[in-house]
Coordinates of C-alpha atoms in Angstrom, one line a residue:
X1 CA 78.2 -73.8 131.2
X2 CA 77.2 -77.1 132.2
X3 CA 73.4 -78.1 130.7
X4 CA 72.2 -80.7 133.3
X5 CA 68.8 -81.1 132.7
X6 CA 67.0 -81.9 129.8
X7 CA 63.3 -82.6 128.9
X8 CA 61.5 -84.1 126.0
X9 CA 58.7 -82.9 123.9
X10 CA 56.3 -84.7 124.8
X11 CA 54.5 -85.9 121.1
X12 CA 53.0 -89.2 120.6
X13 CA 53.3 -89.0 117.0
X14 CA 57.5 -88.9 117.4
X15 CA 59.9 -91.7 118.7
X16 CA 61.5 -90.0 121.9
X17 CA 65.2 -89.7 120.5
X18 CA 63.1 -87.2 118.0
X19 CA 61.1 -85.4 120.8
X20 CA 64.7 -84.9 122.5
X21 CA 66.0 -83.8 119.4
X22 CA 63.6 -81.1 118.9
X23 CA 63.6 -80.1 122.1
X24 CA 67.6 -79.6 121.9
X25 CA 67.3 -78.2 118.6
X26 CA 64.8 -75.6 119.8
X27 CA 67.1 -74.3 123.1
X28 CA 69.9 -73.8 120.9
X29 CA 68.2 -72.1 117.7
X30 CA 66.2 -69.9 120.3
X31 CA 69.0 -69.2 122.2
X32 CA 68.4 -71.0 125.3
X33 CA 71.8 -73.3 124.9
X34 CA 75.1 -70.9 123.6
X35 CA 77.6 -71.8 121.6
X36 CA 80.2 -73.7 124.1
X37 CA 77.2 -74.9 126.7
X38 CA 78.5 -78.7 127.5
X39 CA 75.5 -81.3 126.8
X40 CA 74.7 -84.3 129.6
X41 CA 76.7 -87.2 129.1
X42 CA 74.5 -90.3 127.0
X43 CA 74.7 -92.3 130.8
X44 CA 73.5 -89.7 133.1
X45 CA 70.8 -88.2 130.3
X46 CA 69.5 -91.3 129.4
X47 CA 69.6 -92.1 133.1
X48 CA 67.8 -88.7 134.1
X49 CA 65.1 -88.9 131.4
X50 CA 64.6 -92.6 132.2
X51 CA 65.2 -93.9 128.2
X52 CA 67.8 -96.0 127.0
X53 CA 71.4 -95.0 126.1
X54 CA 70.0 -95.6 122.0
X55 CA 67.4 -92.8 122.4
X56 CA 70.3 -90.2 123.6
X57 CA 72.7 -92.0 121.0
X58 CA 70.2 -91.0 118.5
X59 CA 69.0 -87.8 119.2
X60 CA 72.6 -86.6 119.7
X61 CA 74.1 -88.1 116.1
X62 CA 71.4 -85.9 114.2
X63 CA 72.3 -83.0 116.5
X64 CA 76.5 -83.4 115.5
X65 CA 75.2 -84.3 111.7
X66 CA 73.3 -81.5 111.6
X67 CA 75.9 -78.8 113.0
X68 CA 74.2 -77.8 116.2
X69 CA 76.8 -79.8 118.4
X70 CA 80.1 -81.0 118.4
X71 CA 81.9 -83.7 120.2
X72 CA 85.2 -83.5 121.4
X73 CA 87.1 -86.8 122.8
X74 CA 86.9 -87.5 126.4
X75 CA 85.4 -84.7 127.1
X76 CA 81.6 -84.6 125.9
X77 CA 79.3 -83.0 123.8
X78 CA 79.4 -79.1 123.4
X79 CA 76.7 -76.7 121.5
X80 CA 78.5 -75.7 118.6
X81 CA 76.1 -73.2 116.5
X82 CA 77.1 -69.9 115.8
X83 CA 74.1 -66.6 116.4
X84 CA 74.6 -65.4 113.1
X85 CA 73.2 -69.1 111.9
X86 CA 70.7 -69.5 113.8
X87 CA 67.6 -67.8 112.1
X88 CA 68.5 -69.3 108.9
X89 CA 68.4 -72.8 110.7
X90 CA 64.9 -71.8 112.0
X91 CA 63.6 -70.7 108.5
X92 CA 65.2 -74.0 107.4
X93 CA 63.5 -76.2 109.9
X94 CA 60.2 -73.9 110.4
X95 CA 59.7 -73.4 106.6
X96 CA 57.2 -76.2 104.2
X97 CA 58.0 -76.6 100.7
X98 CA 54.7 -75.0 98.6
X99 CA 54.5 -75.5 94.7
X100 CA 54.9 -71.9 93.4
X101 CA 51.3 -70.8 92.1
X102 CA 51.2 -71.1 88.4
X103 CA 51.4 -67.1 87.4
X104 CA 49.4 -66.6 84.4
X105 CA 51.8 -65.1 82.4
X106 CA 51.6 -65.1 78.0
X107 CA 55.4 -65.9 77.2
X108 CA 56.6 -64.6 73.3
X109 CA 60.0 -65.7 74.6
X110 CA 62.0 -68.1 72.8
X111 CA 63.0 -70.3 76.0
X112 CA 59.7 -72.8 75.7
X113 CA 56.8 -74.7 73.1
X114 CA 53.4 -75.4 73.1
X115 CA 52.9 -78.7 75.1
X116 CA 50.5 -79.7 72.4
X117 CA 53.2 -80.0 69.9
X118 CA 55.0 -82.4 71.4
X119 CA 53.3 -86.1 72.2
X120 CA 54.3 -86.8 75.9
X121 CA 52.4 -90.0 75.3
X122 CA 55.0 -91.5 73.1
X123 CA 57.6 -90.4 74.8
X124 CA 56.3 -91.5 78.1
X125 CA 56.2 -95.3 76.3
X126 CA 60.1 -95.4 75.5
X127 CA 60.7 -93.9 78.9
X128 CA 59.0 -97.1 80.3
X129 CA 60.6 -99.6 77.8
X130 CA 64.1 -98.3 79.4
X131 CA 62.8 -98.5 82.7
X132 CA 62.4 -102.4 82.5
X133 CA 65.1 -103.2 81.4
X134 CA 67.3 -102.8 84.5
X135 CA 70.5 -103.6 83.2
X136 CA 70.1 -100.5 81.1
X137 CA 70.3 -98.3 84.4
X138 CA 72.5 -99.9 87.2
X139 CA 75.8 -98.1 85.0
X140 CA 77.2 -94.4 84.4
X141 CA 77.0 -95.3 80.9
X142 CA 79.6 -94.2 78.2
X143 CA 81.0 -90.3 78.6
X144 CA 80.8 -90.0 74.9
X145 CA 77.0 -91.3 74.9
X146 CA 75.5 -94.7 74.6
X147 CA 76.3 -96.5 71.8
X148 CA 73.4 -97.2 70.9
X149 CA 72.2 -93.4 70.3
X150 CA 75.3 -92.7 68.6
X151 CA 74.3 -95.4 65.9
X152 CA 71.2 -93.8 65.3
X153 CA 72.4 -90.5 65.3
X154 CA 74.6 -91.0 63.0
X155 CA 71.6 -92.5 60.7
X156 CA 69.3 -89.6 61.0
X157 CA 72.2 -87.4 60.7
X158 CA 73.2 -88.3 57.6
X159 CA 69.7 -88.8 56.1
X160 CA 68.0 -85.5 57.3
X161 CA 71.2 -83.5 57.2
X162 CA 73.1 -85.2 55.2
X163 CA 76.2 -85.1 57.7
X164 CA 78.9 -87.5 57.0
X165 CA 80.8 -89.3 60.0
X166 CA 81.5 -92.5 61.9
X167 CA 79.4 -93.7 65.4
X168 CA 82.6 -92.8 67.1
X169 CA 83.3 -89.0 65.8
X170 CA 79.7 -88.2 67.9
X171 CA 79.6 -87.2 70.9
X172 CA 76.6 -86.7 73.4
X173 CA 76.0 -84.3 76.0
X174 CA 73.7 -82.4 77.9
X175 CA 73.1 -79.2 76.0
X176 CA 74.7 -77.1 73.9
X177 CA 77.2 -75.0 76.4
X178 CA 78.8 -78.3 77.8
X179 CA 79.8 -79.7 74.2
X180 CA 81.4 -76.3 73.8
X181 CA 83.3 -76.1 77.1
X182 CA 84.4 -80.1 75.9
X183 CA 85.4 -78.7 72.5
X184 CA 87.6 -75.5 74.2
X185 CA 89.4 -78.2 76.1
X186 CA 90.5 -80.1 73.6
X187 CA 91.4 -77.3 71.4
X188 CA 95.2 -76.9 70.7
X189 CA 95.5 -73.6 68.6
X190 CA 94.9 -70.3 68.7
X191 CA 92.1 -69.1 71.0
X192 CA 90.7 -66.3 68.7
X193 CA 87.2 -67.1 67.5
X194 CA 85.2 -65.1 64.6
X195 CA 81.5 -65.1 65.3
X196 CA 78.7 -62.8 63.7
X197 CA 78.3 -59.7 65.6
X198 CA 74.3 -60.6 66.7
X199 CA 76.3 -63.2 68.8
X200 CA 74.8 -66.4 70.9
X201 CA 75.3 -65.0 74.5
X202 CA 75.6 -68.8 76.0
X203 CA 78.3 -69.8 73.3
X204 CA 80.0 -66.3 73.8
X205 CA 79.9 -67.2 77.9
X206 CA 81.6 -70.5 76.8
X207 CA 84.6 -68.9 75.0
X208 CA 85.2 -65.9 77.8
X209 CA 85.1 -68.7 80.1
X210 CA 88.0 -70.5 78.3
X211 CA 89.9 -67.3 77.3
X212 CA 89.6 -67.1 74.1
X213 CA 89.2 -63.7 72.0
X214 CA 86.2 -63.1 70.6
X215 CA 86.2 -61.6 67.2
X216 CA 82.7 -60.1 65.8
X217 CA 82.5 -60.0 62.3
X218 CA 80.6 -57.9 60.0
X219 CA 78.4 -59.9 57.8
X220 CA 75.9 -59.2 55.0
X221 CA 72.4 -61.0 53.7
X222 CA 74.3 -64.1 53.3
X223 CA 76.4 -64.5 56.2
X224 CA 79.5 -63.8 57.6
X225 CA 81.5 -60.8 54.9
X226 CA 84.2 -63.2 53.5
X227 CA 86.4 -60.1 53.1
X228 CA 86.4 -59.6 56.6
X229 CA 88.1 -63.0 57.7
X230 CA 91.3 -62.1 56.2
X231 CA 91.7 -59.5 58.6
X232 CA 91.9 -61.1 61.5
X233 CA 94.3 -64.5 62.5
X234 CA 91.6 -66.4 63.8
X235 CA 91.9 -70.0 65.1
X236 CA 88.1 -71.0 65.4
X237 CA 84.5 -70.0 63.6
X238 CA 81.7 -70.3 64.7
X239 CA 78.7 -70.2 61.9
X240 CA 75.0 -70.6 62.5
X241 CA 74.4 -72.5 59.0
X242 CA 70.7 -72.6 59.1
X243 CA 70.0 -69.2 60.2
X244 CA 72.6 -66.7 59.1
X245 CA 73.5 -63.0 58.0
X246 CA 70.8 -60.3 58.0
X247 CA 67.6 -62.5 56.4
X248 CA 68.4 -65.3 59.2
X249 CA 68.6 -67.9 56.2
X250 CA 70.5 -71.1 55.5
X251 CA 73.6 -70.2 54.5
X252 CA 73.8 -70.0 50.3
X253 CA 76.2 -72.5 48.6
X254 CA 77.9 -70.0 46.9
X255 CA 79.3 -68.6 50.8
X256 CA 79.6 -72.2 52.2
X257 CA 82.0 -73.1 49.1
X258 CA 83.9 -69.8 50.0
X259 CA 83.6 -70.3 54.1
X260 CA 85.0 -73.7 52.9
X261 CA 87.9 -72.7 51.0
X262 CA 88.5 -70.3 53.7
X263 CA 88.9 -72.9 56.7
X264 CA 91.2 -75.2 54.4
X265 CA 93.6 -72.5 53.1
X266 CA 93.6 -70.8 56.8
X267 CA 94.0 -74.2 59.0
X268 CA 90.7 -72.8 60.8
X269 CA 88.1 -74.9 62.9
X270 CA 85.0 -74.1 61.9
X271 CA 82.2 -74.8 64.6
X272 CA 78.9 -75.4 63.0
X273 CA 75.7 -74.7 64.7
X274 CA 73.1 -76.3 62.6
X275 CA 70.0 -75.1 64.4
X276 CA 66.9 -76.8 63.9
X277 CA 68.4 -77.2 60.0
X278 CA 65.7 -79.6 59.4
X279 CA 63.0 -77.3 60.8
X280 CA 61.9 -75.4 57.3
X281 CA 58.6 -74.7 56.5
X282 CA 58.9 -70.9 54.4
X283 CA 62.4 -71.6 52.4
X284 CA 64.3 -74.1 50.9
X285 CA 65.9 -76.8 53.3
X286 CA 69.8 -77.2 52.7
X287 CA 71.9 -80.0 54.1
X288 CA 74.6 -79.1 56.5
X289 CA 78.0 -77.8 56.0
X290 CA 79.8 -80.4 57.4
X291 CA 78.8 -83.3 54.9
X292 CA 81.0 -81.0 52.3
X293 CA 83.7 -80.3 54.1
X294 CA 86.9 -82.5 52.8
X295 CA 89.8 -80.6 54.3
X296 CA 88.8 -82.3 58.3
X297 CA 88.0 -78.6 59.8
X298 CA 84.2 -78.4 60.8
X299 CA 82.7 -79.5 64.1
X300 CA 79.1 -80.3 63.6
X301 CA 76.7 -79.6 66.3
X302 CA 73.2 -80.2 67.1
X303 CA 70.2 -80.0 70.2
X304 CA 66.9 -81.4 70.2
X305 CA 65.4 -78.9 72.6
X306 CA 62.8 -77.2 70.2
X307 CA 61.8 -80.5 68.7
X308 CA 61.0 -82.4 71.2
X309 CA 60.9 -80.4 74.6
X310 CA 63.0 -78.0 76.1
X311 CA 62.9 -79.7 78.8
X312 CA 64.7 -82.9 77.5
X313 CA 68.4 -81.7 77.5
X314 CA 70.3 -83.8 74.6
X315 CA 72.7 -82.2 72.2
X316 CA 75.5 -83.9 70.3
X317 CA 78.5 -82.8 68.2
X318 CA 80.7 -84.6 65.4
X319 CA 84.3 -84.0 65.9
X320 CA 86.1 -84.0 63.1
X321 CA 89.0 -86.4 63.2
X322 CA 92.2 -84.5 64.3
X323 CA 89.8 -82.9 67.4
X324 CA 88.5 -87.2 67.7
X325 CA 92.1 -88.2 68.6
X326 CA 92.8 -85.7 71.0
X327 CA 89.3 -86.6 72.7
X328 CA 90.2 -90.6 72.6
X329 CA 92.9 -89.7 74.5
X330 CA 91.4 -87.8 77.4
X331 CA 87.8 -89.5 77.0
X332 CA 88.6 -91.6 80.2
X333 CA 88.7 -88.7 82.6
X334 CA 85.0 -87.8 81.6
X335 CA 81.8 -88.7 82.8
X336 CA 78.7 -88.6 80.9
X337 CA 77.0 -85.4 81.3
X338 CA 73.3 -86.7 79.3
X339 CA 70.8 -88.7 81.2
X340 CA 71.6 -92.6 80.1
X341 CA 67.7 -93.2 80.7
X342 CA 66.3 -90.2 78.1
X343 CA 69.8 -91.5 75.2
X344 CA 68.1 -95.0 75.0
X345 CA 64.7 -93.5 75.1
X346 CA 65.7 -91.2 72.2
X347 CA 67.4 -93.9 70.3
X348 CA 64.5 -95.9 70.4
X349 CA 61.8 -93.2 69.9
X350 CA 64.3 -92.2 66.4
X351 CA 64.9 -95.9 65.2
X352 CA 60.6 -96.1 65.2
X353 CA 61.1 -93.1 63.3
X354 CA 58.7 -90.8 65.2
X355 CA 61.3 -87.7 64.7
X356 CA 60.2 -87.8 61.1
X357 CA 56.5 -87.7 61.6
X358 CA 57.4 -85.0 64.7
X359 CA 58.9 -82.6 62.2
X360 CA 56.3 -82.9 59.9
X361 CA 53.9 -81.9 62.6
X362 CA 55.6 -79.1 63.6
X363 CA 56.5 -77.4 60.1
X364 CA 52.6 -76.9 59.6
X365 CA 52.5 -75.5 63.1
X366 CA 54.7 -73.3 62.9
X367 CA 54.6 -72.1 59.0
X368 CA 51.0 -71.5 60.4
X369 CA 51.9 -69.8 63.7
X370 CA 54.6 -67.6 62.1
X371 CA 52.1 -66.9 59.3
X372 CA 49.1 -65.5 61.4
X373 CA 52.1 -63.6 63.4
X374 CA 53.3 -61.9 60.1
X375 CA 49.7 -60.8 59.0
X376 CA 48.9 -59.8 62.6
X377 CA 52.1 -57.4 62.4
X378 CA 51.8 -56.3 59.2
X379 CA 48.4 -54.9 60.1
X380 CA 48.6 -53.8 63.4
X381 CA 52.6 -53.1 64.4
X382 CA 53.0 -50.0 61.4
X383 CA 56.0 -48.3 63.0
X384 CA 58.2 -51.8 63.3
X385 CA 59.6 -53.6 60.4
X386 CA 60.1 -57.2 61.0
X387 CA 62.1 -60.0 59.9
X388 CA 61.3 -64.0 60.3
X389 CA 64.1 -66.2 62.0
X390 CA 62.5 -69.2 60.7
X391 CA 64.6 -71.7 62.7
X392 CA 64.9 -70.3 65.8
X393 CA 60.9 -70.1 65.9
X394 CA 60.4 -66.0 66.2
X395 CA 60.1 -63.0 64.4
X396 CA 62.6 -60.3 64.9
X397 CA 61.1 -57.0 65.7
X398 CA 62.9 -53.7 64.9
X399 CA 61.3 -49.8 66.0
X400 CA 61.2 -47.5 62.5
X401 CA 62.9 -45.2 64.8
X402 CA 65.7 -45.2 67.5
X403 CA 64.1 -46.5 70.6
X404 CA 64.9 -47.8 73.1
X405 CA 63.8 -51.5 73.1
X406 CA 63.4 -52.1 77.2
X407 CA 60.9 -49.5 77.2
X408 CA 58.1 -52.2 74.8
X409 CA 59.4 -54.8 77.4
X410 CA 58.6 -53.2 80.5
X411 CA 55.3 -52.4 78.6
X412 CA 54.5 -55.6 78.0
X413 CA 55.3 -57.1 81.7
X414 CA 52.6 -54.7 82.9
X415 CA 50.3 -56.8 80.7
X416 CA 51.6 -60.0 82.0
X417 CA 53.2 -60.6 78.8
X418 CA 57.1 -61.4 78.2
X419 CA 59.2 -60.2 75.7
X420 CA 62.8 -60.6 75.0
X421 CA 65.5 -57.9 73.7
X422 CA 67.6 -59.7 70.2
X423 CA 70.7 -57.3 70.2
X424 CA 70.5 -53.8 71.6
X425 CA 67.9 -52.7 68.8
X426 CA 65.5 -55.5 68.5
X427 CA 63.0 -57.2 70.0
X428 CA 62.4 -61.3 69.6
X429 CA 58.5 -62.5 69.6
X430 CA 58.7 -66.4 69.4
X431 CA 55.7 -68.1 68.0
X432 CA 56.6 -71.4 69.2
X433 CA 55.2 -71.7 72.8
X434 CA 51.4 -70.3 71.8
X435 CA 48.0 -71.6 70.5
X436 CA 47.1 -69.3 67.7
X437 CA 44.3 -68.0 69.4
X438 CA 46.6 -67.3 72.4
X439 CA 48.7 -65.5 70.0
X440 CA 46.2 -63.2 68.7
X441 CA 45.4 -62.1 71.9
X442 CA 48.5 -61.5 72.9
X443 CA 49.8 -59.2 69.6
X444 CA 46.6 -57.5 69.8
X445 CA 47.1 -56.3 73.2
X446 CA 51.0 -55.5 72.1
X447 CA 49.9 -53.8 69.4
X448 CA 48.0 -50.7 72.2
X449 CA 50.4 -50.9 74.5
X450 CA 53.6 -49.9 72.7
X451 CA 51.5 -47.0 71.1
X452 CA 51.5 -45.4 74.5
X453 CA 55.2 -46.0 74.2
X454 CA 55.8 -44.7 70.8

């Protein structure tokens, strides 16, 4: 059908190629105008509405950019929109953007921290000596990270963690799962990796993803059970090294020396999570694995997310140098995955040495947060035992007897309180994200609830 008239709605807010616009836009969506209905030519509609050819030009363009019309040579312009489409383009057009309300929610997850342990004031000053210096930002910036970063990295690395490497081995990315899918792509061997059976769900989601075979391996207070490796022809290992086995420790030197000999004799790549290694405030700090590795087998990795914000995503890796060849080779055909603006605002905010004084801070936070958490659950929470994972910022929370954990969770969210699972047995109470008197409240509260429960 033929449309030969059309109108405008009349609005003195709008220019008129928007009130014809809206006025086309609301025939169609409303079902006024079908799908195949042929639209005015721009002559005889700007002549019929008395505007100029522009306005109809206009009007028209949004309509084809938008969908609702198509225009087919020398013949016209023809409704296009399907039925089905049309009350999502309504809700679309017809719908504001709100802020969601702030729910008032107490979160024992392990997913966030307590804004006051972080100084967004300081950070907010390097974010602003970036931003004047414009030839900083009008660039990508380098795939494996800005040099600059790198330098410092390597710095602080080797004096907090005592990691050994060169600028160029590190490499920067966004978080942790997007070093890992780097490292699965430039991996050459076999694509069986060893992990502990408690598992890291996002690293697991990395390897299905890149089809290797996961391997979970029994392990014992100190880690990974050495006697169980030589069962299995494994390729890659991952290790947590500053919170492993069933105490959630750094691992002991007596099973790095052993895990080392192991990689070396078994030509085995050996990824090393070193979570928070610096982060000790109830046992003895070790330095990473990597800075005693001399066979060229471990992949170091880090994030920042606990010690500064979650918020800021920046992780980095060392490559060790056979993996560092394959990735010079390929590093072209990457982009940079990190935010250029927060890597030079990091460097700086590390080369004033502010990560120092941050971790400071935040060991008497949290030996005092996971401290009052301890006491609170030794007095109130009788039929749990417990267990601190000191790096990772929670306790681990295990029923005396076989129960099933969702039921304490579900408990919990009536109370506007969240709780995560750890494993199929456990429950994970991070300490991290609360005041103490926040914290009190909230264990107090859990502690009457899950009677009901029991």
């Amino acid at each position: 059908m033929k449309i030969k008239t059309l109108v405008l709605n009349p609005s003195q807010s709008q220019r008129r190629y928007l009130q014809l616009y809206d006025s086309i836009c609301a025939d169609i969506l409303q079902g006024r105008m079908k799908k195949g209905d042929q639209l005015p030519s721009i002559r005889s509609a700007a002549k019929q509405l008395n505007v100029s050819r522009t306005t109809i030009e206009n009007a028209y363009q949004r309509l084809l950019m938008e969908g609702l019309i198509v225009a087919l040579p020398q013949r016209g312009y023809f409704v296009d929109a399907e039925e089905a489409q049309s009350e999502l383009r309504c809700d679309i057009m017809n719908t504001g953007i709100e802020k969601q309300p702030d729910e008032e929610w107490i979160d024992l997850r392990s997913s966030s921290i307590d804004a006051e342990a972080f100084d967004t004031n300081v950070w907010l000053h390097y974010i602003k000596l970036v931003l004047q210096n414009h030839t900083w930002l009008t660039s990508y910036g380098d795939s494996q990270g800005e040099y600059l970063l790198r330098k410092t990295l390597q710095k602080y690395s080797y004096a907090m963690r005592g990691v050994l490497c060169k600028e160029d081995q590190i490499v920067i990315g966004a978080n942790f799962q997007s070093l890992l899918y780097l490292i699965c792509s430039l991996y050459q061997g076999k694509k069986v990796i060893g992990m502990e059976k408690s598992g890291f769900i996002q690293a697991e989601q990395v390897f299905h993803d890149c089809g290797f075979t996961i391997i979970y391996l029994e392990f014992d207070e100190e880690g990974i059970d050495i006697s169980e490796l030589s069962k299995h022809d494994l390729g890659m290992l991952y290790i947590n090294s500053a919170s492993s086995g069933i105490k959630k420790r750094a691992l002991h030197s007596k099973r790095r020396k052993e895990l080392l000999t192991y990689i070396q004799e078994h030509d085995v790549i050996l990824l090393e999570d070193d979570h928070n290694g610096e982060l000790r405030y109830q046992t003895k700090l070790r330095p990473a694995m990597q800075g005693f590795d001399r066979s060229d087998h471990i992949i170091y990795m880090r994030s920042f997310s606990k010690l500064l914000l979650p918020s800021i995503r920046m992780s980095f890796m060392v490559l060790n140098e056979s993996m560092h060849q394959i990735y010079k080779r390929k590093k072209q055909n990457y982009h940079p995955s990190a935010s250029k603006l927060e890597q030079l605002a990091l460097a700086h905010y590390l080369m004033d040495g502010h990560m120092e004084k941050q971790i400071r801070q935040l060991r008497k936070r949290y030996e005092a947060n996971s401290s009052l958490m301890m006491e609170l659950l030794e007095t109130h929470f009788s039929s749990f035992t417990y267990l601190l994972d000191e790096t990772s910022l929670q306790i681990l929370l295990y029923p005396r007897r076989s129960h099933d954990v969702t039921a304490y969770i579900e408990a919990a969210k009536d109370q506007r309180i969240l709780v995560q699972r750890y494993g199929k047995e456990a429950l994970a109470l991070s300490f991290a994200s609360l005041s103490a008197t926040t914290l009190k409240e909230a264990l107090l509260l859990l502690a009457e609830v899950w009677k009901v429960v029991e």
